[in-house]
XYZ file of C-alpha atoms in Angstrom:
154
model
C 27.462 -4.681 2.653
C 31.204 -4.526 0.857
C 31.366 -2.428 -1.564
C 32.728 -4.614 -3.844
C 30.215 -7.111 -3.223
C 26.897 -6.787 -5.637
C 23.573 -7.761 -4.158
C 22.039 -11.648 -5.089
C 18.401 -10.030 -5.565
C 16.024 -7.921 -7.059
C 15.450 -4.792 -4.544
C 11.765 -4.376 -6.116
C 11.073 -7.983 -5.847
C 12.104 -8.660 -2.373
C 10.537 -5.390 -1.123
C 7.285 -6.759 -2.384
C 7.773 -9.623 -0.780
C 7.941 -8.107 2.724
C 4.642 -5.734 1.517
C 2.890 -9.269 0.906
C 4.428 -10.459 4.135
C 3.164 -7.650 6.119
C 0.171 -7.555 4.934
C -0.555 -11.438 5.622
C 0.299 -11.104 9.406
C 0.944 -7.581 10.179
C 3.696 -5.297 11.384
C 3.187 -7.093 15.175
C 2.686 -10.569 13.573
C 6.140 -10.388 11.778
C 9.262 -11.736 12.984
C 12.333 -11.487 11.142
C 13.054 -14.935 10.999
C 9.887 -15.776 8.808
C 10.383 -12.163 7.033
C 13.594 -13.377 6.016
C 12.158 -16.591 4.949
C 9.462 -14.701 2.898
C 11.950 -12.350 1.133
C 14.425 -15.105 0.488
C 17.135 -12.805 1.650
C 19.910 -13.158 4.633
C 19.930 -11.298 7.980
C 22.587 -8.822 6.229
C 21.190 -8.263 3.556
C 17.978 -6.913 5.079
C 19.619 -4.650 7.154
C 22.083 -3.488 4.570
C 19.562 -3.185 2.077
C 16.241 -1.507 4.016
C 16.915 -1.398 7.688
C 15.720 -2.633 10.512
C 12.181 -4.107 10.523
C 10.127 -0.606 11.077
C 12.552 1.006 8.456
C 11.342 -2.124 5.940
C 7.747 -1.563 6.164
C 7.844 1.834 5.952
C 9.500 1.233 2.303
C 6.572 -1.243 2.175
C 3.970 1.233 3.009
C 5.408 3.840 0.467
C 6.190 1.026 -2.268
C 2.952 0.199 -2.057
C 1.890 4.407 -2.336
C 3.998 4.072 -5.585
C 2.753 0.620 -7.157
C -1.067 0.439 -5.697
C -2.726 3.862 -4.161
C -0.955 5.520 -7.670
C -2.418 3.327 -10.077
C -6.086 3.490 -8.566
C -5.471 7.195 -8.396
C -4.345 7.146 -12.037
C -7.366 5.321 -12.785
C -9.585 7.772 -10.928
C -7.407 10.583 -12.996
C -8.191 9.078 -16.357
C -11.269 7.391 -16.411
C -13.023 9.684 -19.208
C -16.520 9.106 -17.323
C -16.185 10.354 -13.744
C -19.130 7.961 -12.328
C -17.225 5.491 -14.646
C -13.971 6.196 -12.656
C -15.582 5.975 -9.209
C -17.608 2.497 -10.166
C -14.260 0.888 -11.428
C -12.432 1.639 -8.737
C -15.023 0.474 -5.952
C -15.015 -1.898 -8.380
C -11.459 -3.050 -8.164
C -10.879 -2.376 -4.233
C -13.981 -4.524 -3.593
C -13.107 -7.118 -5.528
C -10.198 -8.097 -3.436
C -12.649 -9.190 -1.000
C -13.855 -11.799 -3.664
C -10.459 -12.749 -3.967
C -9.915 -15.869 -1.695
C -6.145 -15.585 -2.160
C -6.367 -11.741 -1.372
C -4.725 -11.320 2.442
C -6.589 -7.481 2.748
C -5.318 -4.488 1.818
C -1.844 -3.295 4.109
C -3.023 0.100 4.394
C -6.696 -0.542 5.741
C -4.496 -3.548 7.816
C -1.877 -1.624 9.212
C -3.582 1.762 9.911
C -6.149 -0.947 12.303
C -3.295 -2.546 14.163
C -0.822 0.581 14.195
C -2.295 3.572 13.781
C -3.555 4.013 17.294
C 0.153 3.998 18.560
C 2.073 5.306 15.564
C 1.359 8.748 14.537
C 3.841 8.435 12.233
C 2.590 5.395 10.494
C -0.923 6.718 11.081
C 0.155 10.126 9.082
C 1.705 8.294 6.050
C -1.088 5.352 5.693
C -3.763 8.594 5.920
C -1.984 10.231 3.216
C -2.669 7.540 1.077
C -6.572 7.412 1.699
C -7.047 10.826 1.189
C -5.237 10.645 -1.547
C -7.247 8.231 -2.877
C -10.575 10.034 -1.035
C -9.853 13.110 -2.716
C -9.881 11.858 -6.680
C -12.755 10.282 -5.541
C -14.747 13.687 -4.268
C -13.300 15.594 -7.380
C -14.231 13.391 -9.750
C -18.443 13.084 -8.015
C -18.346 16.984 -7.893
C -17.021 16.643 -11.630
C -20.533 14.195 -12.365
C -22.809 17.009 -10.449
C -21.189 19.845 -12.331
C -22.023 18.138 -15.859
C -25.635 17.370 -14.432
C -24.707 13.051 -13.999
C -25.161 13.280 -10.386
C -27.746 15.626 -8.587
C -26.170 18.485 -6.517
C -26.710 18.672 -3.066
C -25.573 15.149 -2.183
C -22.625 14.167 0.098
């Protein structure tokens, strides 16, 4: 792009779009034409601005680390209750399942369709599950320390 020319859109905004995108049809199931379409952005732009397609969802894929897996893990985190913390956030995951506009989750998604021949994209979309896995474990072994959960259970 110029440098004297100032981008037409939000950065934020249009990377979500593509994370939305993705996640709707997959890394496999997107062409640029109708990721263009999605993200209301030129040909140019795109590659300008994030890349070429693979460099574009791997944004997506650590966009959504920032926005999603970090505010589950914050709510894992700071839940004052640990069973409390677990609950809600099975809670919350599950529920996109109840959600008929929900289009799955683009981790779960993507680490099905690419993680069998992208270790790369395998290794970051892991990351984010255990992540996720791990304030999960700490806060149960938090419940059986304080006597809420029995010991001895996996």
């Amino acid at each position: 792009m110029p440098s004297g020319r100032k981008k037409q859109f939000d950065t934020v905004l249009t990377l979500e779009k593509a994370m939305l995108h993705f996640t709707q049809h997959g890394f496999n199931g997107t062409n640029i034409h109708d990721l263009l379409q999605s993200m209301g952005i030129g040909r140019q732009s795109l590659y300008d601005t994030f890349g070429d397609k693979r460099q574009l969802f791997l944004q997506c894929v650590d966009q959504y680390e920032n926005q999603f897996a970090a505010g589950l893990l914050d709510l894992i985190k700071t839940e004052p209750d640990p069973i409390d913390a677990v609950e809600k956030t099975f809670q919350l995951v599950l529920g996109l399942g109840d959600d008929p506009d929900s289009k799955g989750c683009l981790v779960t998604n993507s680490l099905v369709e690419l993680g069998p021949h992208d270790p790369e994209v395998a290794q970051r979309l892991r990351g984010i599950l255990t992540k996720l896995r791990g304030g999960i474990e700490d806060r149960l072994k938090e419940a059986q320390a304080s006597g809420r959960l029995p010991g001895q259970k996996n």
